Structure formats: C-alpha cells, structure tokens
Coordinates of C-alpha atoms in Angstrom, one line a residue:
X1 CA 77.7 1.6 -45.4
X2 CA 73.9 1.3 -45.2
X3 CA 74.0 -1.8 -43.1
X4 CA 76.2 -0.1 -40.5
X5 CA 73.6 2.7 -40.1
X6 CA 70.8 0.2 -39.4
X7 CA 69.6 -0.1 -35.8
X8 CA 71.0 -3.3 -34.4
X9 CA 67.8 -4.1 -32.5
X10 CA 65.7 -4.0 -35.7
X11 CA 68.3 -6.1 -37.5
X12 CA 68.3 -8.8 -34.8
X13 CA 64.5 -8.8 -34.6
X14 CA 64.3 -9.3 -38.4
X15 CA 66.7 -12.2 -38.2
X16 CA 64.7 -13.8 -35.4
X17 CA 61.4 -13.4 -37.3
X18 CA 62.9 -14.9 -40.5
X19 CA 64.2 -18.0 -38.6
X20 CA 61.3 -18.5 -36.2
X21 CA 58.1 -20.6 -36.7
X22 CA 54.9 -19.0 -37.9
X23 CA 53.1 -19.3 -34.5
X24 CA 56.0 -17.5 -32.7
X25 CA 56.1 -14.5 -35.0
X26 CA 53.3 -12.4 -33.3
X27 CA 55.0 -12.5 -29.9
X28 CA 58.4 -11.5 -31.5
X29 CA 56.8 -8.6 -33.3
X30 CA 55.7 -7.2 -29.9
X31 CA 59.3 -6.2 -29.3
X32 CA 58.8 -3.4 -31.9
X33 CA 56.9 -1.5 -29.2
X34 CA 59.9 -1.2 -27.0
X35 CA 62.1 -0.1 -29.9
X36 CA 59.6 2.6 -31.0
X37 CA 59.2 3.9 -27.4
X38 CA 63.0 4.2 -27.0
X39 CA 63.1 7.3 -29.3
X40 CA 61.0 10.4 -28.8
X41 CA 58.1 11.0 -31.2
X42 CA 58.9 13.2 -34.2
X43 CA 62.7 13.2 -33.9
X44 CA 65.1 12.0 -36.6
X45 CA 66.0 8.9 -34.7
X46 CA 62.3 7.8 -34.6
X47 CA 61.9 8.4 -38.3
X48 CA 65.1 6.4 -38.9
X49 CA 63.8 3.4 -36.8
X50 CA 60.5 3.4 -38.7
X51 CA 62.3 3.5 -42.0
X52 CA 64.5 0.5 -41.0
X53 CA 61.4 -1.4 -39.8
X54 CA 59.7 -0.8 -43.1
X55 CA 62.8 -1.7 -45.1
X56 CA 63.2 -5.0 -43.4
X57 CA 59.5 -5.9 -44.0
X58 CA 58.6 -6.0 -40.3
X59 CA 55.6 -3.7 -41.0
X60 CA 54.4 -6.2 -43.7
X61 CA 54.7 -9.0 -41.1
X62 CA 52.5 -7.0 -38.7
X63 CA 49.9 -6.3 -41.4
X64 CA 49.8 -10.0 -42.4
X65 CA 49.5 -11.3 -38.8
X66 CA 46.4 -9.1 -38.3
X67 CA 44.5 -11.3 -40.9
X68 CA 45.0 -14.5 -38.9
X69 CA 42.6 -16.1 -36.4
X70 CA 44.2 -15.1 -33.1
X71 CA 42.0 -17.4 -31.0
X72 CA 44.3 -20.3 -32.0
X73 CA 47.6 -18.4 -31.7
X74 CA 49.8 -17.6 -28.7
X75 CA 49.0 -14.4 -27.1
X76 CA 45.4 -14.3 -28.3
X77 CA 43.5 -11.1 -29.2
X78 CA 45.5 -9.0 -26.8
X79 CA 48.6 -9.5 -29.1
X80 CA 46.5 -8.7 -32.1
X81 CA 45.4 -5.3 -30.6
X82 CA 49.0 -4.4 -29.6
X83 CA 50.2 -5.3 -33.1
X84 CA 47.5 -3.0 -34.6
X85 CA 48.8 -0.2 -32.4
X86 CA 52.4 -0.9 -33.4
X87 CA 51.4 -1.0 -37.1
X88 CA 49.7 2.4 -36.9
X89 CA 52.7 4.0 -35.1
X90 CA 55.1 2.6 -37.6
X91 CA 53.2 4.1 -40.5
X92 CA 52.6 7.6 -39.1
X93 CA 55.7 9.8 -39.5
X94 CA 57.3 7.4 -42.1
X95 CA 58.6 9.1 -45.2
X96 CA 59.3 6.5 -47.9
X97 CA 61.7 7.7 -50.5
X98 CA 62.1 4.5 -52.6
X99 CA 58.9 3.6 -54.5
X100 CA 56.5 5.8 -52.5
X101 CA 53.6 5.0 -54.8
X102 CA 53.5 1.4 -53.5
X103 CA 53.5 2.6 -49.9
X104 CA 50.7 5.2 -50.3
X105 CA 48.5 3.4 -52.9
X106 CA 48.9 -0.3 -51.8
X107 CA 50.4 -0.7 -48.4
X108 CA 48.4 1.9 -46.5
X109 CA 45.0 0.8 -47.9
X110 CA 45.8 -2.8 -47.1
X111 CA 46.8 -1.9 -43.6
X112 CA 43.4 -0.1 -43.1
X113 CA 41.5 -3.1 -44.5
X114 CA 43.3 -5.5 -42.2
X115 CA 42.7 -3.2 -39.1
X116 CA 39.0 -3.1 -40.0
X117 CA 38.8 -6.9 -40.4
X118 CA 40.4 -7.3 -37.0
X119 CA 37.8 -4.8 -35.6
X120 CA 34.9 -6.8 -37.0
X121 CA 36.2 -10.0 -35.4
X122 CA 36.6 -8.3 -32.0
X123 CA 33.1 -6.8 -32.3
X124 CA 31.6 -10.2 -33.2
X125 CA 33.3 -11.8 -30.2
X126 CA 32.3 -9.0 -27.9
X127 CA 28.6 -9.4 -28.9
X128 CA 28.8 -13.2 -28.4
X129 CA 30.6 -13.0 -25.0
X130 CA 28.5 -13.9 -22.0
X131 CA 30.8 -13.1 -19.0
X132 CA 31.3 -9.5 -18.0
X133 CA 35.1 -9.9 -17.8
X134 CA 35.3 -11.3 -21.4
X135 CA 33.1 -8.5 -22.7
X136 CA 35.3 -5.8 -21.0
X137 CA 38.5 -7.4 -22.4
X138 CA 37.1 -7.5 -26.0
X139 CA 35.7 -4.0 -25.7
X140 CA 39.1 -2.7 -24.5
X141 CA 40.9 -4.5 -27.5
X142 CA 38.3 -3.1 -29.9
X143 CA 38.9 0.4 -28.5
X144 CA 42.6 -0.1 -29.0
X145 CA 42.1 -1.1 -32.7
X146 CA 39.8 1.8 -33.4
X147 CA 42.4 4.2 -31.8
X148 CA 45.0 2.7 -34.1
X149 CA 42.8 3.4 -37.1
X150 CA 42.2 7.0 -36.0
X151 CA 46.0 7.5 -35.4
X152 CA 46.7 6.1 -38.9
X153 CA 44.3 8.3 -40.9
X154 CA 45.3 11.3 -38.6
X155 CA 48.9 10.9 -40.0
X156 CA 47.7 10.3 -43.6
X157 CA 44.6 12.4 -44.3
X158 CA 43.9 10.8 -47.7
X159 CA 43.0 7.5 -45.8
X160 CA 39.7 9.1 -44.5
X161 CA 37.9 8.4 -47.8
X162 CA 39.5 4.9 -48.0
X163 CA 38.1 4.1 -44.5
X164 CA 34.6 5.3 -45.4
X165 CA 34.4 3.4 -48.7
X166 CA 35.6 0.2 -47.0
X167 CA 32.7 -2.4 -46.7
X168 CA 34.0 -3.5 -43.3
X169 CA 33.6 0.0 -41.9
X170 CA 30.0 0.1 -42.9
X171 CA 29.5 -3.3 -41.3
X172 CA 31.1 -2.1 -38.1
X173 CA 28.8 1.0 -38.1
X174 CA 25.6 -1.0 -38.8
X175 CA 25.3 -2.7 -35.4
X176 CA 22.7 -2.7 -32.6
X177 CA 25.2 -2.9 -29.8
X178 CA 25.5 0.4 -27.9
X179 CA 29.2 0.3 -26.8
X180 CA 30.7 -0.6 -30.2
X181 CA 28.2 1.7 -32.1
X182 CA 29.3 4.7 -29.9
X183 CA 33.0 3.8 -30.6
X184 CA 32.4 3.6 -34.4
X185 CA 30.5 6.9 -34.4
X186 CA 33.5 8.5 -32.6
X187 CA 35.8 7.2 -35.3
X188 CA 33.5 8.8 -37.9
X189 CA 33.6 12.0 -35.9
X190 CA 37.4 11.9 -35.9
X191 CA 37.4 11.4 -39.7
X192 CA 35.2 14.5 -40.2
X193 CA 37.3 16.5 -37.8
X194 CA 40.5 15.6 -39.7
X195 CA 39.0 16.0 -43.2
X196 CA 35.7 18.0 -43.2
X197 CA 35.1 17.5 -47.0
X198 CA 35.6 13.8 -47.0
X199 CA 31.9 13.1 -47.5
X200 CA 32.0 15.0 -50.7
X201 CA 34.9 12.9 -52.0
X202 CA 33.2 9.5 -51.6
X203 CA 30.5 8.2 -54.0
X204 CA 26.8 8.7 -53.4
X205 CA 26.1 5.1 -52.3
X206 CA 28.6 5.3 -49.5
X207 CA 27.4 8.8 -48.5
X208 CA 23.7 7.7 -48.4
X209 CA 24.6 4.5 -46.5
X210 CA 26.3 6.5 -43.7
X211 CA 23.5 9.0 -43.5
X212 CA 20.8 6.3 -43.5
X213 CA 22.5 4.5 -40.7
X214 CA 22.8 7.7 -38.6
X215 CA 19.1 8.5 -39.1
X216 CA 18.1 4.9 -38.5
X217 CA 19.9 5.0 -35.1
X218 CA 18.0 8.1 -34.2
X219 CA 14.6 6.5 -35.1
X220 CA 15.1 3.0 -33.8
X221 CA 16.5 3.6 -30.3
X222 CA 15.8 5.7 -27.2
X223 CA 19.3 5.5 -25.7
X224 CA 20.6 9.1 -25.1
X225 CA 24.2 8.0 -25.7
X226 CA 23.4 6.9 -29.2
X227 CA 21.2 9.9 -29.8
X228 CA 23.8 12.3 -28.6
X229 CA 26.5 10.8 -30.8
X230 CA 24.3 10.6 -33.9
X231 CA 23.1 14.2 -33.4
X232 CA 26.6 15.6 -33.1
X233 CA 27.6 13.8 -36.3
X234 CA 24.7 15.2 -38.2
X235 CA 25.4 18.7 -36.9
X236 CA 29.1 18.3 -37.9
X237 CA 28.0 17.2 -41.4
X238 CA 25.6 20.1 -41.7
X239 CA 28.2 22.7 -40.5
X240 CA 31.1 21.5 -42.7
X241 CA 29.2 20.5 -45.8
X242 CA 26.4 23.0 -46.7
X243 CA 25.4 20.9 -49.7
X244 CA 24.5 18.0 -47.5
X245 CA 21.9 20.0 -45.6
X246 CA 19.7 19.9 -48.8
X247 CA 20.2 16.2 -48.9
X248 CA 19.1 15.8 -45.3
X249 CA 15.9 17.9 -45.8
X250 CA 15.0 16.3 -49.1
X251 CA 15.9 12.6 -48.3
X252 CA 14.6 12.5 -44.7
X253 CA 11.2 14.3 -44.6
X254 CA 10.4 13.5 -41.0
X255 CA 13.8 14.1 -39.5
X256 CA 12.9 17.5 -37.9
X257 CA 9.7 16.1 -36.3
X258 CA 11.7 13.0 -35.0
X259 CA 14.4 15.2 -33.5
X260 CA 12.0 17.6 -31.9
X261 CA 9.6 15.1 -30.5
X262 CA 11.8 12.2 -29.5
X263 CA 15.1 13.7 -28.4
X264 CA 14.2 17.0 -26.8
X265 CA 15.2 17.2 -23.1
X266 CA 17.7 14.3 -23.3
X267 CA 20.7 16.3 -22.2
X268 CA 22.1 17.6 -25.6
X269 CA 19.5 20.3 -26.4
X270 CA 22.2 22.7 -27.5
X271 CA 23.5 20.5 -30.3
X272 CA 19.9 19.5 -31.1
X273 CA 18.7 23.1 -31.4
X274 CA 21.6 24.0 -33.7
X275 CA 20.8 21.1 -36.0
X276 CA 17.1 21.9 -36.1
X277 CA 17.9 25.6 -36.9
X278 CA 20.0 24.5 -39.9
X279 CA 17.3 22.2 -41.1
X280 CA 14.5 24.7 -40.7
X281 CA 16.6 27.4 -42.4
X282 CA 17.0 25.2 -45.4
X283 CA 13.3 24.3 -45.3
X284 CA 12.2 28.0 -45.3
X285 CA 13.6 28.4 -48.8
X286 CA 11.2 25.8 -50.2
X287 CA 8.3 26.6 -48.0
X288 CA 5.9 27.5 -50.8
X289 CA 6.5 24.1 -52.5
X290 CA 6.0 22.3 -49.2
X291 CA 2.7 24.1 -48.6
X292 CA 1.4 23.2 -52.0
X293 CA 2.4 19.6 -51.4
X294 CA 0.7 19.7 -48.0
X295 CA -2.6 20.9 -49.4
X296 CA -2.5 18.3 -52.1
X297 CA -1.9 15.6 -49.5
X298 CA -4.8 16.9 -47.4
X299 CA -7.1 16.8 -50.5
X300 CA -6.0 13.2 -51.3
X301 CA -6.5 12.1 -47.7
X302 CA -10.0 13.7 -47.5
X303 CA -11.1 12.0 -50.7
X304 CA -9.8 8.7 -49.6
X305 CA -11.4 8.9 -46.1
X306 CA -14.8 9.8 -47.7
X307 CA -14.5 6.9 -50.1
X308 CA -13.7 4.5 -47.2
X309 CA -16.6 5.9 -45.1
X310 CA -19.1 5.4 -47.9
X311 CA -17.8 1.9 -48.5
X312 CA -18.2 1.0 -44.8
X313 CA -21.8 2.4 -44.7
X314 CA -22.8 0.3 -47.7
X315 CA -21.5 -2.9 -46.1
X316 CA -23.0 -2.1 -42.7
X317 CA -26.4 -3.9 -43.2
X318 CA -24.7 -7.0 -44.5
X319 CA -22.3 -7.0 -41.5
X320 CA -25.2 -6.7 -39.1
X321 CA -27.0 -9.6 -40.8
X322 CA -23.8 -11.8 -40.6
X323 CA -23.3 -10.9 -37.0
X324 CA -26.9 -11.8 -36.1
X325 CA -26.6 -15.1 -38.0
X326 CA -23.4 -16.1 -36.3
X327 CA -24.9 -15.1 -32.9
X328 CA -28.0 -17.2 -33.5
X329 CA -26.0 -20.2 -34.7
X330 CA -23.8 -20.0 -31.6
X331 CA -26.8 -19.8 -29.3
X332 CA -28.4 -22.7 -31.1
X333 CA -25.2 -24.7 -30.7
X334 CA -25.1 -23.9 -27.0
X335 CA -28.8 -25.0 -26.6
X336 CA -28.1 -28.2 -28.4
X337 CA -25.1 -28.9 -26.2
X338 CA -27.2 -28.3 -23.0
X339 CA -30.0 -30.5 -24.4
X340 CA -27.6 -33.3 -25.2
X341 CA -26.0 -33.0 -21.8
X342 CA -29.4 -33.3 -20.1
X343 CA -30.3 -36.3 -22.2
X344 CA -27.0 -38.0 -21.3
X345 CA -27.6 -37.4 -17.6
X346 CA -31.1 -38.7 -17.8
X347 CA -30.0 -41.8 -19.7
X348 CA -27.2 -42.4 -17.2
X349 CA -29.7 -42.1 -14.3
X350 CA -32.2 -44.4 -16.1
X351 CA -29.5 -47.0 -16.7
X352 CA -28.5 -46.8 -13.1
X353 CA -32.1 -47.4 -12.0
X354 CA -32.5 -50.3 -14.4
X355 CA -29.3 -51.8 -13.1
X356 CA -30.5 -51.5 -9.5
X357 CA -33.9 -52.9 -10.3
X358 CA -32.2 -55.9 -12.1
X359 CA -29.9 -56.5 -9.2
X360 CA -32.9 -56.4 -6.8
X361 CA -34.9 -58.9 -8.9
X362 CA -31.8 -61.1 -9.2
X363 CA -31.3 -61.2 -5.5
X364 CA -35.1 -61.9 -4.9
X365 CA -35.0 -64.7 -7.4
X366 CA -32.0 -66.2 -5.7
X367 CA -33.6 -66.0 -2.3
X368 CA -36.8 -67.7 -3.7
X369 CA -34.7 -70.5 -5.3
X370 CA -32.8 -71.0 -2.1
X371 CA -36.0 -71.5 -0.2
X372 CA -37.2 -74.0 -2.8
X373 CA -34.0 -76.0 -3.4
X374 CA -32.8 -78.5 -0.8
X375 CA -29.8 -77.6 1.3
X376 CA -27.7 -80.4 -0.2
X377 CA -28.3 -79.1 -3.7
X378 CA -27.4 -75.5 -3.0
X379 CA -23.7 -75.8 -3.7
X380 CA -24.4 -77.6 -6.9
X381 CA -26.9 -74.9 -8.0
X382 CA -24.4 -72.2 -7.1
X383 CA -21.7 -73.9 -9.1
X384 CA -24.0 -74.1 -12.1
X385 CA -24.9 -70.5 -11.8
X386 CA -21.2 -69.5 -11.6
X387 CA -20.5 -71.6 -14.7
X388 CA -23.3 -70.0 -16.6
X389 CA -22.1 -66.5 -15.5
X390 CA -18.5 -67.3 -16.5
X391 CA -19.7 -68.6 -19.9
X392 CA -21.8 -65.4 -20.5
X393 CA -18.8 -63.2 -19.6
X394 CA -16.5 -65.3 -21.8
X395 CA -18.9 -65.1 -24.7
X396 CA -19.3 -61.4 -24.5
X397 CA -15.5 -60.9 -24.1
X398 CA -14.7 -63.2 -27.0
X399 CA -17.3 -61.5 -29.2
X400 CA -15.9 -58.0 -28.3
X401 CA -12.3 -59.2 -28.9
X402 CA -13.2 -60.7 -32.3
X403 CA -15.1 -57.6 -33.4
X404 CA -12.2 -55.4 -32.3
X405 CA -9.6 -57.5 -34.2
X406 CA -11.8 -57.6 -37.2
X407 CA -12.2 -53.8 -37.3
X408 CA -8.4 -53.5 -36.9
X409 CA -7.8 -55.8 -39.8
X410 CA -10.5 -54.4 -42.1
X411 CA -8.2 -51.6 -43.4
X412 CA -5.3 -54.1 -44.0
X413 CA -7.7 -56.4 -45.9
X414 CA -8.9 -53.5 -48.0
X415 CA -5.3 -52.5 -48.8
X416 CA -4.5 -56.1 -49.6
X417 CA -7.4 -56.4 -52.0
X418 CA -6.5 -53.1 -53.6
X419 CA -2.9 -54.3 -54.1
X420 CA -4.2 -57.5 -55.7
X421 CA -6.4 -55.6 -58.1
X422 CA -3.6 -53.2 -59.1
X423 CA -1.2 -56.1 -59.6
X424 CA -3.7 -58.0 -61.7
X425 CA -4.4 -54.9 -63.9
X426 CA -0.6 -54.3 -64.3
X427 CA 0.0 -57.9 -65.3
X428 CA -2.8 -57.8 -67.9
X429 CA -1.4 -54.5 -69.3
X430 CA 2.1 -55.9 -69.5
X431 CA 0.8 -59.1 -71.2
X432 CA -1.2 -57.1 -73.8
X433 CA 1.8 -55.0 -74.6
X434 CA 4.0 -58.0 -74.9
X435 CA 1.5 -59.6 -77.3
X436 CA 1.3 -56.4 -79.4
X437 CA 5.1 -56.2 -79.7
X438 CA 6.1 -57.2 -83.2
X439 CA 8.4 -60.2 -83.5
X440 CA 11.8 -59.6 -84.8
X441 CA 12.4 -61.2 -88.2
X442 CA 14.4 -64.4 -88.1
X443 CA 18.0 -64.1 -89.0
X444 CA 19.8 -67.1 -90.2
X445 CA 22.9 -67.9 -88.2
X446 CA 26.2 -67.2 -89.9
X447 CA 27.8 -70.3 -91.3
X448 CA 31.1 -71.7 -90.1
X449 CA 34.1 -71.5 -92.3
X450 CA 36.1 -74.6 -93.1
X451 CA 38.8 -73.6 -90.7
X452 CA 36.3 -73.1 -87.8
X453 CA 34.6 -76.4 -88.7
X454 CA 37.9 -78.3 -88.6
X455 CA 38.9 -76.7 -85.3
X456 CA 35.5 -77.5 -83.7
X457 CA 35.7 -81.1 -84.9
X458 CA 39.2 -81.4 -83.4
X459 CA 37.9 -80.2 -80.0
X460 CA 35.0 -82.7 -80.1
X461 CA 37.4 -85.6 -80.9
X462 CA 39.7 -84.6 -78.1
X463 CA 36.8 -84.4 -75.6
X464 CA 35.6 -87.9 -76.7
X465 CA 39.1 -89.3 -76.3
X466 CA 39.4 -87.8 -72.8
X467 CA 35.9 -88.8 -71.7
X468 CA 35.0 -92.1 -73.3
X469 CA 31.3 -93.3 -73.0
X470 CA 30.6 -96.1 -70.6
X471 CA 29.3 -99.3 -72.0
X472 CA 25.9 -100.6 -70.7
X473 CA 24.4 -104.0 -71.2
X474 CA 20.8 -104.6 -72.4
X475 CA 19.6 -106.0 -69.0
X476 CA 20.9 -102.8 -67.3
X477 CA 19.1 -100.7 -69.9
X478 CA 15.8 -102.4 -69.3
X479 CA 16.2 -102.2 -65.5
X480 CA 17.0 -98.5 -65.8
X481 CA 13.9 -98.1 -68.1
X482 CA 11.6 -99.8 -65.6
X483 CA 12.9 -97.6 -62.7
X484 CA 12.2 -94.5 -64.8
X485 CA 8.7 -95.7 -65.6
X486 CA 8.0 -96.3 -61.9
X487 CA 9.2 -92.9 -60.9
X488 CA 7.2 -91.3 -63.7
X489 CA 4.0 -93.1 -62.5
X490 CA 4.7 -92.0 -58.9
X491 CA 5.2 -88.4 -60.1
X492 CA 1.9 -88.4 -62.1
X493 CA 0.0 -89.9 -59.1
X494 CA 1.5 -87.4 -56.7
X495 CA 0.8 -84.5 -59.1
X496 CA -2.8 -85.6 -59.4
X497 CA -3.1 -85.7 -55.6
X498 CA -1.5 -82.3 -55.4
X499 CA -3.9 -81.0 -58.0
X500 CA -6.9 -82.2 -55.9
X501 CA -5.4 -80.7 -52.8
X502 CA -4.9 -77.4 -54.6
X503 CA -8.5 -77.4 -55.8
X504 CA -9.7 -78.1 -52.3
X505 CA -7.6 -75.2 -50.9
X506 CA -9.0 -72.9 -53.6
X507 CA -12.5 -73.9 -52.7
X508 CA -11.8 -73.3 -48.9
X509 CA -10.2 -70.0 -49.7
X510 CA -13.2 -68.9 -51.8
X511 CA -15.5 -69.9 -48.9
X512 CA -13.3 -68.0 -46.4
X513 CA -13.3 -64.9 -48.7
X514 CA -17.1 -65.1 -49.0
X515 CA -17.4 -65.3 -45.2
X516 CA -15.0 -62.4 -44.8
X517 CA -17.0 -60.2 -47.2
X518 CA -20.2 -61.0 -45.4
X519 CA -18.7 -60.1 -42.1
X520 CA -17.2 -56.9 -43.5
X521 CA -20.5 -55.8 -45.0
X522 CA -22.5 -56.8 -41.9
X523 CA -24.0 -53.9 -39.9
X524 CA -23.3 -53.3 -36.2
X525 CA -25.2 -55.2 -33.5
X526 CA -27.2 -52.1 -32.6
X527 CA -28.4 -51.8 -36.3
X528 CA -29.1 -55.5 -36.9
X529 CA -32.5 -56.5 -38.2
X530 CA -34.2 -59.9 -38.6
X531 CA -33.4 -59.8 -42.3
X532 CA -29.7 -59.4 -41.6
X533 CA -29.8 -62.4 -39.2
X534 CA -31.3 -64.6 -41.9
X535 CA -28.2 -64.0 -44.0
X536 CA -26.1 -65.8 -41.4
X537 CA -28.5 -68.7 -40.9
X538 CA -28.6 -71.8 -43.1
X539 CA -31.5 -72.4 -45.4
X540 CA -31.1 -76.2 -45.2
X541 CA -33.1 -77.6 -42.3
X542 CA -30.8 -80.7 -41.9
X543 CA -27.7 -78.7 -41.8
X544 CA -29.2 -76.2 -39.2
X545 CA -30.3 -79.2 -37.1
X546 CA -26.8 -80.7 -37.2
X547 CA -25.3 -77.4 -36.2
X548 CA -27.7 -77.0 -33.3
X549 CA -27.0 -80.6 -32.1
X550 CA -23.2 -79.9 -32.3
X551 CA -23.6 -76.8 -30.3
X552 CA -25.6 -78.5 -27.6
X553 CA -23.1 -81.3 -27.5
X554 CA -20.3 -78.8 -26.9
X555 CA -22.3 -77.2 -24.1
X556 CA -22.9 -80.6 -22.5
X557 CA -19.3 -81.5 -22.7
X558 CA -18.3 -78.3 -21.0
X559 CA -20.7 -79.1 -18.1
X560 CA -19.4 -82.6 -17.5
X561 CA -18.0 -83.4 -14.1
X562 CA -14.3 -83.8 -13.5
X563 CA -14.3 -87.6 -13.4
X564 CA -15.5 -87.8 -17.0
X565 CA -12.6 -85.7 -18.2
X566 CA -9.8 -87.7 -16.6
X567 CA -8.4 -88.7 -19.9
X568 CA -8.2 -85.1 -21.2
X569 CA -5.6 -83.6 -18.9
X570 CA -3.2 -83.0 -21.7
X571 CA -5.6 -81.6 -24.2
X572 CA -6.4 -77.9 -24.6
X573 CA -9.5 -76.4 -23.0
X574 CA -11.2 -75.6 -26.3
X575 CA -10.6 -79.1 -27.8
X576 CA -13.6 -81.5 -27.7
X577 CA -13.2 -85.2 -28.5
X578 CA -14.5 -86.3 -31.9
X579 CA -16.7 -89.0 -30.5
X580 CA -18.5 -86.4 -28.4
X581 CA -19.6 -84.5 -31.4
X582 CA -22.3 -85.9 -33.7
X583 CA -21.7 -83.3 -36.4
X584 CA -18.6 -82.5 -38.4
X585 CA -17.3 -78.9 -38.4
X586 CA -16.8 -79.0 -42.1
X587 CA -20.6 -79.0 -42.6
X588 CA -21.0 -75.7 -40.9
X589 CA -21.1 -72.7 -43.2
X590 CA -22.3 -69.0 -43.3
X591 CA -24.7 -67.4 -45.6
X592 CA -26.5 -70.6 -46.8
X593 CA -23.8 -71.5 -49.4
X594 CA -21.6 -74.6 -49.3

C-alpha cells in the first residue's frame, strides 16, 4: 500500500540514479527541482514529496555529491550550486517520523558541513579567477550556496550553533576578499536574526574567534561596505546579548576610539552612534577603575620617558665624538682619493710625454742612419730592424704568456702538493696501525677423516687417469732449460736498464721540482733585485759560457738567409739543427745546481 502512495516521478528518478553511472548522477538529481516546484510550498503534497525523496535516499545522494570536485564532473560548479539549493529545500519542512534522531543529529549537521565545504571551494576559485566573467559566475554560485545555508538553518533553528562552531564557517569568514566577506557577514546576521541567543550557546573559543574577526575587519580596512556590515553585526550582538557588551569593552580596549575616529561620516552614523552609546554606557559603570589605571599608566610613561632622556643625555658626548671621527675619516678618504687621482693623471701625462720623446728620438735616429747608410743597404737594414722588433715583441709576449700560465697553475700545484702530503701522512698512519695490530694466534687446520682422505685420493687418481702427464726426453728438457735461462738473462738486463731509466727520471723530476719551487718563490719583475738575479745564474763559468754560446748560436740561426734554410722546410720554426748548436740543452740548469 505504501508503494502505491509514492510519487511516480520520485520512484522513477530513484531507479535511474541507482542504475546510472557515478558521473551522470549530479545531472539526474537536478530533476528534483522540477518535482519540488510542482507542489506549492507548505502544503501536504510538498511534505509528502520531500518525505518520499528522503525515504528513497535521494537527499543522501545530493549531500554526497556536494563533497566531490565538480571541476571534473559534468555540469561543473553550476550543478553543485543547484544541488545545494535542492538539498536545503528538501530538508526544510520535512518531518521525519521514523528514526528522527538520525535525521536531526547526524544528517542535518553533515548537510551543513558539506554545504560549507562547497562554499570554501567556490570562494577559493573566485579569489583565484582572473577574468571578470568567471569571477561573476563563481560569486553567483557562492551566493546561491550561502542562501541555501540560510534557508536550511531558518527551517531548523538548532543548526545556527552548528554553523558557528564549524571550522569551515570560520575559514569562510576569515578572508580579505570584500565580496565574499560581505556575504559571510550577511549569513552571520541572518543567524543572529533567527536565533539571538546563539552566541551564548557556543563555546568561548568560537565566540572570541567571531568577535576577533569582526574587530579585525574594522581595524584593517577602510572599505565602508565592510565597516557597515561589521558595525551592524556588533550592534546586533550588543542589543540581543547584554552580557557580550562587557566582553567587548573589556577585551577590545581601543574599540570605541577606533569606531569614532575611523568610521565617523562613512554613511552609517546612526548604527555607529547606537553602538558607541552602548559601549560608553557600559564603560561609565567602571569609570573610576579606568581613571585609576589611566593615572598609573601616565606615571609609568613619565618615569620611562625621564629615564630614556637621561640615558640619551649621557650618551650625547660619545655620539658627538663618534660622529666627528667618522666625518674626519670620510674627509680623509676623499682627500686620499683626490690625491691618488691627481697622481694617476700626472703619471699618465708623464708616460705620454716620454712615449712622444722616445718616438721623436727614434725617428731622428732613423733619419740619421738613412743619411749614413748607402741606398742599396737600406732595405737590408729595414729588414733587420723589423726582425729585431718582431723578436722583441715575441719575447715580451712569450714572457707574459708564460707568467700568466704559471700564475694560473700555481694554485693547482699547491693543491697537488697538499694532496700528496695528505696522502703520504694517511699512508704512514695506516701502515703504523697495521703494524701495531696484534697477529691472530695460529690455529692448526682440522685434520681429515679417513673417509675424506679416501674420497680425496679417489678424486686425485681419477684426474690423473683423465689427464695423463706428457713424457719429455732429456734433450728437450735441456733445450727448455736453456731457453728459460736466456729469457731470465734478458729479463734481468731489461730490468737493470729500466732501473737506470727510472733513476734518471727521478733525477730529472727532482730538478724540475726545484726549478718550479724557485719560479714560484721568485718575486715579480718590478720587485727583482740583483741578488734575486744571481739565484737564476750559474756559478760555474764554463757552463755559463756554454749557455751564452748556445744562445748566440740560436740568434745567428734565426737571422740566416732563406737559402741557408732550404733543407728545413718541414721542420718546426722553433727547432734548430743539432750541428748548429755547440752546447747541449741538458747542460743548462737554474739556480746553480746540476
């Protein structure tokens, strides 16, 4: 009989929702709006339709769908806002007779929580939206969801405390966005209108959080819309809850000054004056205590200011001395900078004059030589001068490049030497620790049993049978012995030669290291003295003579005519024939040590 009384549209929709896929359910649930609008609000038919919708769990479907991320579902956030409106209309006017405790204690608080979660998502997307069209759409959907919440707790008054104590409501209220903040304060205004004593029913933490946010909005913004909404809310709180006026005057000391200075003349002076009258009326009761506290504060401030003034006066001579010292230092630094700049300009001018004088003398000398030298020898003389100039330029450039490369490699050489020293110390430490380590006592090997010995002997016999030894004659043995003796003699001879070559390499490496150390420790060319030059000169007269002769030979070879170098086309420019040198390069050394 009960099934016959069920609305056929609700029954058909429930069947479709049960058989449909999950992503199609939100669009199917939108048909509930047409079913609800078909009956007039408050009549028996409307109550019967809402009861059928609840009995067939369609309201539970609507509540669960609100938790989903509608950016990935069909219909988007517009569908979610419509479902929120449908859910609130289904719950208001519904009288559940079977298990009402589950409806009032579990279902309605869950519905409020899901609506607030949907509101937070829409608020976040409204704040992140860039285009004006998207912002208007998200704001419209957010307004629809908040209207659904207001409609829900308007039909069920006990939900006002549930909304205030919900963490999502406080998060929605704590926002810097003007549009959504005004909407949430209107929701709070509706809650206080429906249930004026709701703030006394919640815990102190929730009450103080709401009041703190309202006062913060008054102190942190100059927008008259926010100020008007927050002032009306505080006035409503002060009118309906007389106990909270004491809380406002005691907890927020500067609220009256803030309201009178910052919000006077902003278009809502009537509400503002009423709120100030209530606050001043409460303050007049404890005026004597406030005066005593004010006098105490004035005494403390006067004492502190006197102490600070005396402290500043004591430090004044030291501050003046420090200021004078810093001023003199800065002036001295500027004078030094000007002096250095003048010296640099004078040096630059002097170098320019010397360069001009040298060029003039050079041209005069060239003209004098051209007058003396025969016309047929001028080309030869000019070629010699060009060669000498090229050699000078090359010498300076090679010296500069060698010094630059040496300075670049100095740090790597230092790091290499440091690494060698560290490795040597680590090896010595490991060797000492290895020597100090006590030797483990010798343990005799375990003897073989008779069975193991017989098995091992059997394996040896089998291997000998499978791999018999080859027979060798006495002549072959002698020949093999002679070959081994010859190879051993060759190895010993080669090892002796390798040892000599290694000794020679070590000697050359020590000489190179000595030269590198001398070059690294050598001063710059501008700081070189005659004593430093003697370090790089040989103390042996024959060796120095040989070096000088070799150098002169190299210079003569570089000045030879082209027809003397016809056999050297395929040699490098820096290679000089051995027969042209009278000294061997191995006899040259640095620092007077061979």
